[in-house]
Tab-separated table of C-alpha atoms in Angstrom:
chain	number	residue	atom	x	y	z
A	1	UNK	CA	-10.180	30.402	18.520
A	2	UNK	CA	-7.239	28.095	17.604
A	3	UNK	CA	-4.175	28.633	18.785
A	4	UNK	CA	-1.773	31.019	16.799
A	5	UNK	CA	1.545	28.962	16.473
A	6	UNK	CA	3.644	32.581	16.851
A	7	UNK	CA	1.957	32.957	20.576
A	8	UNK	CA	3.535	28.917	21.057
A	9	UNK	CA	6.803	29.741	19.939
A	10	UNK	CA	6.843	33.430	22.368
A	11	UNK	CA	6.035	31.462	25.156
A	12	UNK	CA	8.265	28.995	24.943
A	13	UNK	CA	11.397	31.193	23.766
A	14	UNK	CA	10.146	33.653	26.515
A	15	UNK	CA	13.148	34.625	28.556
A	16	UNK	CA	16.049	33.504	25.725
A	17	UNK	CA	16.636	37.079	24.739
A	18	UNK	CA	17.479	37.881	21.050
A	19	UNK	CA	16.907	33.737	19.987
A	20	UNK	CA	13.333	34.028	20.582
A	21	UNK	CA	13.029	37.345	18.360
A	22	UNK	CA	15.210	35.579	16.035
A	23	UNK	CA	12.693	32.167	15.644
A	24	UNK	CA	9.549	34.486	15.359
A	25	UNK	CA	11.534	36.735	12.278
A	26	UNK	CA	12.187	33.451	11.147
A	27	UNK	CA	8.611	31.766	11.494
A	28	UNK	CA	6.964	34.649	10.164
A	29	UNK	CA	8.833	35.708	7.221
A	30	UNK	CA	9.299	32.239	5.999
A	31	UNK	CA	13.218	32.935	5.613
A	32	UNK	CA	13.097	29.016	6.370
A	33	UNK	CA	11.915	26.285	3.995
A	34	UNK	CA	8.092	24.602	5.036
A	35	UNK	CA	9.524	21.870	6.325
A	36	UNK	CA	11.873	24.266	8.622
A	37	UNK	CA	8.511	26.002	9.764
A	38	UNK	CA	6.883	22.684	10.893
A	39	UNK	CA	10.145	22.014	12.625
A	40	UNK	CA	10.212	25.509	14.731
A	41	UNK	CA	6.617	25.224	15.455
A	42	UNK	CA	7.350	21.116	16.942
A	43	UNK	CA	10.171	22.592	19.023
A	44	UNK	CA	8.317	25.184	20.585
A	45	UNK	CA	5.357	22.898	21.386
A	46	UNK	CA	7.864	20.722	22.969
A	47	UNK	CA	9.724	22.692	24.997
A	48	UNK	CA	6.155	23.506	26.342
A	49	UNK	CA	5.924	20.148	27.110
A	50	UNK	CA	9.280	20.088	28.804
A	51	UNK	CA	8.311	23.103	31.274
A	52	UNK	CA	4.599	22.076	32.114
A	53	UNK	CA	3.718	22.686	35.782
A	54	UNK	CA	4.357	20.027	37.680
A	55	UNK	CA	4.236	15.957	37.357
A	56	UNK	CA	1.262	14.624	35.000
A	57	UNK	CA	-0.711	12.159	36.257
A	58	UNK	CA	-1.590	10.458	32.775
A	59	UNK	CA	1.010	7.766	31.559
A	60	UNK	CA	3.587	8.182	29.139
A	61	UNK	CA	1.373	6.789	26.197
A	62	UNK	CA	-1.574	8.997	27.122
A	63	UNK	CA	0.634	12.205	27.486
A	64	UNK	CA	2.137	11.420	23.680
A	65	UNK	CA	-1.904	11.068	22.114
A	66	UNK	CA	-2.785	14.204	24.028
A	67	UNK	CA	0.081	16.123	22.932
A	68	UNK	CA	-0.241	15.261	19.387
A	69	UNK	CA	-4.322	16.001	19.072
A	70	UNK	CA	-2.910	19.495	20.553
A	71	UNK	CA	-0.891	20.086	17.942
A	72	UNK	CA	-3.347	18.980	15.409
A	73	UNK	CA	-5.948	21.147	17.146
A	74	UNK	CA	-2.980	23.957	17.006
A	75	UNK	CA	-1.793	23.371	13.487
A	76	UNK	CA	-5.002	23.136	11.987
A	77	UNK	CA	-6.562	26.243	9.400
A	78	UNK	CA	-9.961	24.260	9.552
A	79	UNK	CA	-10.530	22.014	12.385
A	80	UNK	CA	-12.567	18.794	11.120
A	81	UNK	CA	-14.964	19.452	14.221
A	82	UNK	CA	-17.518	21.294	11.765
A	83	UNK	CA	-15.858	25.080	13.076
A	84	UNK	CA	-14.220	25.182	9.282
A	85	UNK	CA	-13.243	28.677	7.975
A	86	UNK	CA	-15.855	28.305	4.585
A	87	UNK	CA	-14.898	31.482	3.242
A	88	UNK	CA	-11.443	30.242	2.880
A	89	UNK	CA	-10.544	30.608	-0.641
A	90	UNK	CA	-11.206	27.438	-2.861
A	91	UNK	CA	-8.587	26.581	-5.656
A	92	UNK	CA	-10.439	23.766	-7.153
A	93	UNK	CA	-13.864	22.055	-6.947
A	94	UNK	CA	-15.965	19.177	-8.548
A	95	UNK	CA	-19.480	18.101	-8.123
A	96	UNK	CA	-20.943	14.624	-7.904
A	97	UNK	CA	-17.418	12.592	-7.011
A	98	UNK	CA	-17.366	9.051	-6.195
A	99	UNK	CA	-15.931	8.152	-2.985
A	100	UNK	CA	-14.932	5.327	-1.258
A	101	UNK	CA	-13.447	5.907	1.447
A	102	UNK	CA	-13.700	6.948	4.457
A	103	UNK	CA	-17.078	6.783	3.356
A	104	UNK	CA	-18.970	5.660	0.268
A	105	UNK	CA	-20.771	8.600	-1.102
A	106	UNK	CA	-20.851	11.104	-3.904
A	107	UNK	CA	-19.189	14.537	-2.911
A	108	UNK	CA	-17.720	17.284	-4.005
A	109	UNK	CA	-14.370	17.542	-4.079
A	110	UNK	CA	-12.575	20.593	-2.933
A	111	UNK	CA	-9.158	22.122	-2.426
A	112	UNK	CA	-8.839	25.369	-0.411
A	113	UNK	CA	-5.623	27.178	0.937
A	114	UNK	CA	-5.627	29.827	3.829
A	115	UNK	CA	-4.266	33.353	1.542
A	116	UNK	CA	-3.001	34.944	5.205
A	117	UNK	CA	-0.899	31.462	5.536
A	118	UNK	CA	-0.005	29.901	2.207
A	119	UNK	CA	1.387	26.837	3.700
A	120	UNK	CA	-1.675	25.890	5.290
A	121	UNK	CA	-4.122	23.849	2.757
A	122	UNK	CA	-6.681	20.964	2.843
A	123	UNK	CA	-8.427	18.302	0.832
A	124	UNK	CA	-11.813	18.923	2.070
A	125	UNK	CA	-15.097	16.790	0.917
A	126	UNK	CA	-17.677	18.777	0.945
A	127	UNK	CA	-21.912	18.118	1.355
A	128	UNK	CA	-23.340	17.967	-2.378
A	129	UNK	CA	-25.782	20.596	-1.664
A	130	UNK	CA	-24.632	22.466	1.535
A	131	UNK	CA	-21.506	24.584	3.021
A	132	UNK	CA	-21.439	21.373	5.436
A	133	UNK	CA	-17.777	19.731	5.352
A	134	UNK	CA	-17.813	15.941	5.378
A	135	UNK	CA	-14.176	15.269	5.770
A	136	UNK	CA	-10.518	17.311	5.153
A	137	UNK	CA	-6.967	16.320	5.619
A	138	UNK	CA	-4.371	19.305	6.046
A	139	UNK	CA	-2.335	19.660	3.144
A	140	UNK	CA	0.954	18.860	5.631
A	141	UNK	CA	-0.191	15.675	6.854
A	142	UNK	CA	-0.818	13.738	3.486
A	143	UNK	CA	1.904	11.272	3.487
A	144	UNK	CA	1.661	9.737	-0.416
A	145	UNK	CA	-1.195	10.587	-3.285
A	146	UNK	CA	-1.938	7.884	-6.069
A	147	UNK	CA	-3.060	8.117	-9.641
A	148	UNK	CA	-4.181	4.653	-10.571
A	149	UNK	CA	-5.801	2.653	-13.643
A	150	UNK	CA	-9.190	1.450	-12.254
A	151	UNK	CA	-8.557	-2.205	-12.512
A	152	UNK	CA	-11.268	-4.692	-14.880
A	153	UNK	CA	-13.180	-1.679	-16.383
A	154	UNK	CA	-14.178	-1.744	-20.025
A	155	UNK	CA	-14.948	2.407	-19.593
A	156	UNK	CA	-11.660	4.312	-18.168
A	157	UNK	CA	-11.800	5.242	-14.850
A	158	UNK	CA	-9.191	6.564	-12.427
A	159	UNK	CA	-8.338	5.822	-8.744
A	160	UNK	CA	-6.911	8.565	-6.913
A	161	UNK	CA	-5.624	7.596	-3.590
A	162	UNK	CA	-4.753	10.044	-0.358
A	163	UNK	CA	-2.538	8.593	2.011
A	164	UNK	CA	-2.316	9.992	5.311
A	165	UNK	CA	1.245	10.315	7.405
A	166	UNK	CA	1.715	7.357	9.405
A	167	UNK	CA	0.382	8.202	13.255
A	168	UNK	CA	-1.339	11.181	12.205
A	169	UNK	CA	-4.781	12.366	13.638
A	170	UNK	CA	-7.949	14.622	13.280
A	171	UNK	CA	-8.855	17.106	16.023
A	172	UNK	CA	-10.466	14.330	18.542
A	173	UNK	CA	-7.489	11.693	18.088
A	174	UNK	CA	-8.761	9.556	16.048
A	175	UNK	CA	-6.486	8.360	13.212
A	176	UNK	CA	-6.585	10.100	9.761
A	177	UNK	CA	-8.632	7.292	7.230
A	178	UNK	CA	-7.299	7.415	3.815
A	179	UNK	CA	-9.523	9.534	1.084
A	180	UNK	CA	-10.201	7.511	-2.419
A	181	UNK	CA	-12.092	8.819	-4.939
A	182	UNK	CA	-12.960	7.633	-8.350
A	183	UNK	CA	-13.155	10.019	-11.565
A	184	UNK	CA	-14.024	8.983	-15.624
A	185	UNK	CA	-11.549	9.552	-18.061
A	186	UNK	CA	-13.961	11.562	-20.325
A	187	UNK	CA	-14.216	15.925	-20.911
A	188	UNK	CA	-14.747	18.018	-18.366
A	189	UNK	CA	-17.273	20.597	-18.470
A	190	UNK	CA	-17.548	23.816	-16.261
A	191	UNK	CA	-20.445	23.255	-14.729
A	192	UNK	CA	-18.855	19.793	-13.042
A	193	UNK	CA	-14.842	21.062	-12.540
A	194	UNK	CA	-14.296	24.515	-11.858
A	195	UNK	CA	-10.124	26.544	-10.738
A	196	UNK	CA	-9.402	29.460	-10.282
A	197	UNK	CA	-5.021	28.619	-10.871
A	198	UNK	CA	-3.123	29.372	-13.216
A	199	UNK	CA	-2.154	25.429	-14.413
A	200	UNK	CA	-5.848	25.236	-14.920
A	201	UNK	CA	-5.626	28.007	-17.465
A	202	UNK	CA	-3.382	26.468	-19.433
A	203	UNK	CA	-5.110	23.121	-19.524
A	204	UNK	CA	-8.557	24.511	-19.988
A	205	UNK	CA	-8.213	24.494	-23.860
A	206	UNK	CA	-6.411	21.407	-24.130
A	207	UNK	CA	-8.666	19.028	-26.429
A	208	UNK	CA	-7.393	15.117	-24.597
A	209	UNK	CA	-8.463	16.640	-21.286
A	210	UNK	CA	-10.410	14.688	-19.246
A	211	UNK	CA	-11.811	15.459	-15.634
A	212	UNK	CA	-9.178	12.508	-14.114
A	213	UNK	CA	-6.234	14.179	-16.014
A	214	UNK	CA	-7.379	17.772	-14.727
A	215	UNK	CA	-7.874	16.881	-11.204
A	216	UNK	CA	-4.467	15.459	-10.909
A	217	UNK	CA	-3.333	18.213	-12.376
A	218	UNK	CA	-4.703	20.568	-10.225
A	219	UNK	CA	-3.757	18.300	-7.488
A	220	UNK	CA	-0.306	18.582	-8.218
A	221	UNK	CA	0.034	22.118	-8.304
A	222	UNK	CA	-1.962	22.435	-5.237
A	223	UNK	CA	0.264	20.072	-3.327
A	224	UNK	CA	3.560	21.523	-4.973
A	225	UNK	CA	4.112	23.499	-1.957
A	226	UNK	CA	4.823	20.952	0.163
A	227	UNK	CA	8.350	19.644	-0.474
A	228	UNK	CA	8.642	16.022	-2.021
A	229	UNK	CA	5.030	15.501	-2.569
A	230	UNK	CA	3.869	14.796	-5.949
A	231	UNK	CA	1.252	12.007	-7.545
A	232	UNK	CA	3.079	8.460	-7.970
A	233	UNK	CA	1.624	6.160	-10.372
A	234	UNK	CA	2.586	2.838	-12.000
A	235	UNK	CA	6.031	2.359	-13.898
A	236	UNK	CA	6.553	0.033	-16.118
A	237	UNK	CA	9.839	0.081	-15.171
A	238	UNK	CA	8.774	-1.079	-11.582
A	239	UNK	CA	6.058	-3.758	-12.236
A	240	UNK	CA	3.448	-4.661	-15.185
A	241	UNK	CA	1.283	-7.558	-14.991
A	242	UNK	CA	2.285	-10.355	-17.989
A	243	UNK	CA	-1.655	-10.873	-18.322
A	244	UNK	CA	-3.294	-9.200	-20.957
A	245	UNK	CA	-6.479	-7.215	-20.794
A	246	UNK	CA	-9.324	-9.101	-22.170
A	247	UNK	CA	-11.270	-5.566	-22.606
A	248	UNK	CA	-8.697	-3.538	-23.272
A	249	UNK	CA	-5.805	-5.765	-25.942
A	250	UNK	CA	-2.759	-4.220	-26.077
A	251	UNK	CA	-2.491	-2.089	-23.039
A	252	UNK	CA	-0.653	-3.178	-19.598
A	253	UNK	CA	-2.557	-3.756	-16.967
A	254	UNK	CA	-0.285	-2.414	-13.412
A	255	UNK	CA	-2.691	-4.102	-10.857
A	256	UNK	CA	-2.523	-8.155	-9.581
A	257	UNK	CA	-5.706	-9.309	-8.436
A	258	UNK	CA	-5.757	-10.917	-4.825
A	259	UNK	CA	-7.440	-12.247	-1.603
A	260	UNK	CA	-7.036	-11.053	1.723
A	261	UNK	CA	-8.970	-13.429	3.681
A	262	UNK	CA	-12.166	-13.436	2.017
A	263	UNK	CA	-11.926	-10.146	0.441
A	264	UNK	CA	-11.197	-9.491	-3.101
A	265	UNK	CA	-8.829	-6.670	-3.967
A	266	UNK	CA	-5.495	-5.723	-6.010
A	267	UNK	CA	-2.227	-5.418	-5.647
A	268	UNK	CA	-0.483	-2.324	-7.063
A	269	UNK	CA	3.442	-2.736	-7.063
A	270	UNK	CA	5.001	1.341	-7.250
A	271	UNK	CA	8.112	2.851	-6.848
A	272	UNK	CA	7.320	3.949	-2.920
A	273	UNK	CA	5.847	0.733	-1.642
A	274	UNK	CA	2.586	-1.551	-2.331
A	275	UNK	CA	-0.475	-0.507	-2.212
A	276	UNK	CA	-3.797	-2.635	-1.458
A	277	UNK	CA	-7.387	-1.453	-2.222
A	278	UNK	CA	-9.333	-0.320	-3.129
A	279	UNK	CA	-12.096	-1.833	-0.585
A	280	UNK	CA	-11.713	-0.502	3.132
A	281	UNK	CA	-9.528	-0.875	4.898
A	282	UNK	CA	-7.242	0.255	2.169
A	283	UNK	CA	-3.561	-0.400	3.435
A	284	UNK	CA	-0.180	0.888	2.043
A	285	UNK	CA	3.020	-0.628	3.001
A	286	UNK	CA	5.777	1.735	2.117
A	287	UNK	CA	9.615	0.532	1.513
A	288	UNK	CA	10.833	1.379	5.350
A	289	UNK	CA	7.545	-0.426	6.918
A	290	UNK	CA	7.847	-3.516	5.216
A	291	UNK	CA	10.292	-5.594	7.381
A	292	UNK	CA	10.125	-8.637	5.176
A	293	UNK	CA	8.171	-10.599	2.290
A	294	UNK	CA	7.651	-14.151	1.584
A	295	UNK	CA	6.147	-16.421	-0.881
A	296	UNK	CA	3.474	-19.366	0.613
A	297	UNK	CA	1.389	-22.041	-1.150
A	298	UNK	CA	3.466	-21.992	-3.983
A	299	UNK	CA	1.328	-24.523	-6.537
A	300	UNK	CA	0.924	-24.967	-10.451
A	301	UNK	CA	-1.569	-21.995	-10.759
A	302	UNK	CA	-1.467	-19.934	-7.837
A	303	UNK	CA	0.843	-18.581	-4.967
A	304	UNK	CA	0.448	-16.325	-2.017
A	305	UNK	CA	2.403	-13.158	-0.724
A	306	UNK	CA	3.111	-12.367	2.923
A	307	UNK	CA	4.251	-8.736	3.775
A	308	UNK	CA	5.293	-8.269	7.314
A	309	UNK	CA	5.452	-4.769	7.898
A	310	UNK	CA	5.299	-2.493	11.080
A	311	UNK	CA	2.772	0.225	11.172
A	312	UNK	CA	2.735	3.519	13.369
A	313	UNK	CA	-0.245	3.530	16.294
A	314	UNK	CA	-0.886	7.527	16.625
A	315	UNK	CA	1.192	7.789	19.842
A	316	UNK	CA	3.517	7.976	17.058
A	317	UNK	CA	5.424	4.461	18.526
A	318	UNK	CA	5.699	1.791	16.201
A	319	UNK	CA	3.444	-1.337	16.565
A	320	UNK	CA	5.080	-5.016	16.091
A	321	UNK	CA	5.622	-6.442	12.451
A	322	UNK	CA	2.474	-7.908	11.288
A	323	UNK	CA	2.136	-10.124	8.297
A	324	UNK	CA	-0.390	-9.711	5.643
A	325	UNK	CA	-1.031	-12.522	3.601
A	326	UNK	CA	-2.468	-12.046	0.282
A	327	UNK	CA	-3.751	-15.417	-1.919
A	328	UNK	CA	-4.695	-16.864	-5.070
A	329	UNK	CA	-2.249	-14.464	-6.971
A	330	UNK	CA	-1.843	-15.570	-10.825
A	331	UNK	CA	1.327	-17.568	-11.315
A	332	UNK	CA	1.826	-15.268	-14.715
A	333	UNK	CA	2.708	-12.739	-12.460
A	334	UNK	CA	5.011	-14.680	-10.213
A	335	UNK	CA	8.520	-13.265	-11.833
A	336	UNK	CA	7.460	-9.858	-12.414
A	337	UNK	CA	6.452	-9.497	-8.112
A	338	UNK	CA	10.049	-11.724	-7.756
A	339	UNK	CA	12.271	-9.310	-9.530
A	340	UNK	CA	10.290	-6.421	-7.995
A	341	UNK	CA	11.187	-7.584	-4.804
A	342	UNK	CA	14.820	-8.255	-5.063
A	343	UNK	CA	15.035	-4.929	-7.098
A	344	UNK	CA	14.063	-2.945	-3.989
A	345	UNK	CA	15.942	-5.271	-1.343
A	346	UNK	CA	12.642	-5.891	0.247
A	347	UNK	CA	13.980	-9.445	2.311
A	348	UNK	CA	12.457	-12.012	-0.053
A	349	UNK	CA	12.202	-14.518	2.987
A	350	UNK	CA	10.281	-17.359	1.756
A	351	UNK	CA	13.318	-19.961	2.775
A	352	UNK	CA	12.804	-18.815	6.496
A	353	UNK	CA	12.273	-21.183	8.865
A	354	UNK	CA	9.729	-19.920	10.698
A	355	UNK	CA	7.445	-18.782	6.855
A	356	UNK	CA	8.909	-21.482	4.871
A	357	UNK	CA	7.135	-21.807	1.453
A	358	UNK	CA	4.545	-24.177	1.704
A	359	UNK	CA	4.775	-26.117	-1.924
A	360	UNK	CA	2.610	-29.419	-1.771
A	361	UNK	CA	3.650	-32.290	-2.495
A	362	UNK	CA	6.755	-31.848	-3.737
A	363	UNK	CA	10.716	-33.248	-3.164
A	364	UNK	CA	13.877	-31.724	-4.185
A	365	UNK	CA	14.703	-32.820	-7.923
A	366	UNK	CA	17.318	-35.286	-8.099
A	367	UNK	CA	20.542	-35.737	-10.039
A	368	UNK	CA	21.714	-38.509	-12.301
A	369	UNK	CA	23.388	-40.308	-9.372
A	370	UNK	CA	20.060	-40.216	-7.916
A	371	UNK	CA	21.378	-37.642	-4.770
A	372	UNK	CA	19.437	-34.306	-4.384
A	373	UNK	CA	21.391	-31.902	-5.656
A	374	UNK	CA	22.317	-28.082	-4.345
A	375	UNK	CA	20.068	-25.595	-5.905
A	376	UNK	CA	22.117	-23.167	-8.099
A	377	UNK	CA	22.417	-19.788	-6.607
A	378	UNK	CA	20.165	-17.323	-7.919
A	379	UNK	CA	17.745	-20.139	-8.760
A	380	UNK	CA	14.484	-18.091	-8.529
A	381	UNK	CA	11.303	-19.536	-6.098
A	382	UNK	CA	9.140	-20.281	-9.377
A	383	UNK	CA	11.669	-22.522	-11.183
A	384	UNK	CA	12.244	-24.453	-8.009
A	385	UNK	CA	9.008	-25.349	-7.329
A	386	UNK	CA	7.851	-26.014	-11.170
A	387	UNK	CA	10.948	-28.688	-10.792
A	388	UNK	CA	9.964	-29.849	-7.692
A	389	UNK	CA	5.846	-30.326	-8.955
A	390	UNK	CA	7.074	-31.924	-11.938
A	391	UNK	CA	9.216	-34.566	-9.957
A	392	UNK	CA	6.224	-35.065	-7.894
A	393	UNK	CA	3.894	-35.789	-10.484
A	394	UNK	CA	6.921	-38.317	-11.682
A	395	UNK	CA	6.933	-40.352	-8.594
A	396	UNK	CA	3.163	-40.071	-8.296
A	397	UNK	CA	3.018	-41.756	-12.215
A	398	UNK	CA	5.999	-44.643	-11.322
A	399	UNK	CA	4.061	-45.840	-7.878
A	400	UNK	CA	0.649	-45.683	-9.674
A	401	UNK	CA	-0.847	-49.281	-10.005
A	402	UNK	CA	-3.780	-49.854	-12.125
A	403	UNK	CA	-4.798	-53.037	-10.854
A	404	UNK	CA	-5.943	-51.150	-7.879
A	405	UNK	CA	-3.773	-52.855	-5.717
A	406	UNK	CA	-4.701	-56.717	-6.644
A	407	UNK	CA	-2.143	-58.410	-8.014
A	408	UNK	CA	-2.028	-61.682	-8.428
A	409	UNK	CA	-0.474	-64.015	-5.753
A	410	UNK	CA	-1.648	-61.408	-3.306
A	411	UNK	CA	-2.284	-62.569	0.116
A	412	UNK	CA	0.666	-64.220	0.560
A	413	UNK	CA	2.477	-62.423	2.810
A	414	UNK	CA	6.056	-62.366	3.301
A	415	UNK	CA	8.167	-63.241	6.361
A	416	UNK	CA	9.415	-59.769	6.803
A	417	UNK	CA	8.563	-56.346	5.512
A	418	UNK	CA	11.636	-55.931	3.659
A	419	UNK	CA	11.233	-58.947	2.150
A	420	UNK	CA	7.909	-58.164	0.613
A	421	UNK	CA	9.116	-55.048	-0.899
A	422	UNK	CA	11.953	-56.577	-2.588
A	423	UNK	CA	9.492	-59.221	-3.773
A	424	UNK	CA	7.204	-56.369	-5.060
A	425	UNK	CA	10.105	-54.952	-7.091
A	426	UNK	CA	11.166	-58.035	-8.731
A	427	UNK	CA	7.587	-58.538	-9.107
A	428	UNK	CA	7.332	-55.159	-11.506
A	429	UNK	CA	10.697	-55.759	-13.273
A	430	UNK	CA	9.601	-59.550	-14.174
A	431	UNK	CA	6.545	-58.135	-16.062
A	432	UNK	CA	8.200	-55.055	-17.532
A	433	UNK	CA	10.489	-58.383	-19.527
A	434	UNK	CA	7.154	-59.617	-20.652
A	435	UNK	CA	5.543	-56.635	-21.919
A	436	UNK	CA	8.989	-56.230	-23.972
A	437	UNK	CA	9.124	-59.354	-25.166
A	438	UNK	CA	5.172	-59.085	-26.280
């Protein structure tokens, strides 16, 4: 049996007089917001970390990981070890889902909350046919959730998207692997989607219901309770792609398709971060992670992104910045990712030494007086290098020589190199005359 976190916080207030009956009143009539609880129920596990018996042998690092599958073990309604509590009550379920990840299956989808602890919930994915649980994530330790267009689909489809908090773990210590699931945009029916809440109620008669819009819904409502948690999707506001769906005219398309390596994906740009998916290993890189961006192989048709961002190992330290390079994005959507970045301060550092953009072929553009001349301020990265491309394909026109090199009198070298080349240029301006005079 887990763990009650009231027998935690006794033992480790043991001996403080009135301030440990005060934290249990506290803790147990919920005087306290949910994020207070979490925070009285940390304290007391550390303070049981402070007073262990003696000096551990295991390092530092090891200690940490230990500590925090404890608490998860602790914390934790349903344990994902198979021992879950099935006759917990289920708020919502739905048959036959498509998953992705962390494994690519059909489930069904379930949300259940504990009614002798209200605060304690879990997405749970559930065997098709028996009480078996596949996978669950505890309500507390979901970090973002997503509501997405399914990208290049003539039918309308829905990604939903479960990020986990950075450094958090199931009961053996392994990381938490965000859930993604996919879900038509057509009617529900009750023998697929079936609630028992109140929103459902309300949206049960609604006629442009569909089993995506009820499940976020429903999703919603069940993650209300946790403070500052709600379903972010695409603003226009934000970021919208400027090319048009093929299959779908008229409506904005929120996704950028890209490469990561040899991997096909897309890029979603939202008001918390960037997300990439939606094959595994789906990766989100929210505002505070990402340490800087920069734009690479900057040509006529195509560019690349880097995002260097820091992510949290689940000894809860942070790991060093890591860049991320995503290719063959659409040059279209070069301004709309530009203003997006410098809209959210997000260190556009593609004039960095050490990731300088990598435009081929080109020179700076030059003034009348035949100096390069300073780049105006606030110049952005795509006019630059459309100026510097098209000066490149200048020079490459004025040294082109369609003789293929054999003019006449060749062979006859000159004394010196400079020499030659002067003689070449006269050479050029002597039959430019002729050609004028023709």
């Amino acid at each position: 049996m887990a763990r009650q976190p009231t027998d935690t916080i006794a033992e480790a207030f043991a001996g403080s007089g009135t301030l440990s009956d005060r934290v249990l009143a506290a803790y147990r009539d919920k005087k306290v917001g949910f994020s207070d609880v979490e925070l009285l129920r940390d304290i007391a596990e550390h303070i049981l970390t402070l007073k262990g018996e003696g000096p551990s042998s295991e390092p530092p690092s090891k200690k940490r990981k230990l500590s925090l599958v404890s608490a998860a073990q602790d914390r934790s309604v349903f344990a994902p070890n198979g021992s879950h509590d099935l006759k917990a009550k289920v708020y919502f379920e739905c048959k036959d889902v498509s998953f992705t990840s962390p494994a690519r299956k059909k489930l069904r989808l379930q949300f259940v909350r504990d009614d002798s602890n209200m605060l304690m919930g879990q997405i749970r994915l559930m065997h098709p046919t028996e009480d078996k649980v596949e996978y669950a994530i505890r309500r507390e330790d979901v970090d973002q959730f997503f509501y997405l267009p399914v990208p290049d689909k003539a039918q309308r489809q829905r990604q939903f998207v479960v990020i986990p908090l950075p450094g958090s773990v199931n009961h053996d210590g392994t990381p938490l692997e965000p859930i993604v699931w996919t879900m038509n945009e057509v009617k529900g029916r009750p023998d697929v989607c079936t609630a028992q809440t109140t929103l459902h109620e309300k949206l049960e008669d609604t006629e442009n219901d569909t089993i995506a819009s009820l499940t976020l819904g429903e999703l919603d409502h069940f993650m209300a309770e946790v403070p500052n948690k709600a379903a972010v999707q695409p603003d226009d506001n934000d970021f919208a792609s400027a090319i048009p769906q093929s299959h779908r005219k008229g409506e904005k398309a929120y996704h950028v398709k890209v490469y990561k390596g040899s991997k096909e994906g897309y890029l979603f740009f939202l008001p918390v971060g960037i997300l990439f998916g939606f094959k595994k290993p789906i990766q989100f890189f929210s505002f505070a992670s990402i340490d800087s961006t920069a734009f690479t192989s900057v040509l006529q048709r195509t560019f690349n992104l880097v995002i260097t961002a820091r992510e949290s190992s689940v000894d809860g330290e942070e790991s060093e910045a890591k860049a991320n390079e995503f290719s063959m994005i659409d040059q279209a959507d070069f301004a709309g990712i530009e203003a997006y970045i410098k809209r959210h301060e997000l260190s556009d550092a593609s004039m960095a030494k050490e990731r300088q953009a990598k435009v081929h072929n080109v020179n700076k553009p030059k003034g009348e007086n035949g100096e390069a001349h300073e780049e105006q301020n606030g110049e952005s990265e795509l006019a630059k290098a459309e100026a510097e491309l098209q000066d490149a394909e200048d020079e490459e026109e004025e040294d082109y020589d369609p003789s293929g090199g054999e003019s006449e009198g060749e062979g006859e070298e000159s004394g010196d190199e400079e020499g030659g080349a002067a003689e070449g240029d006269e050479q050029e301006e002597v039959y430019d005359e002729e050609e004028e005079e023709e």
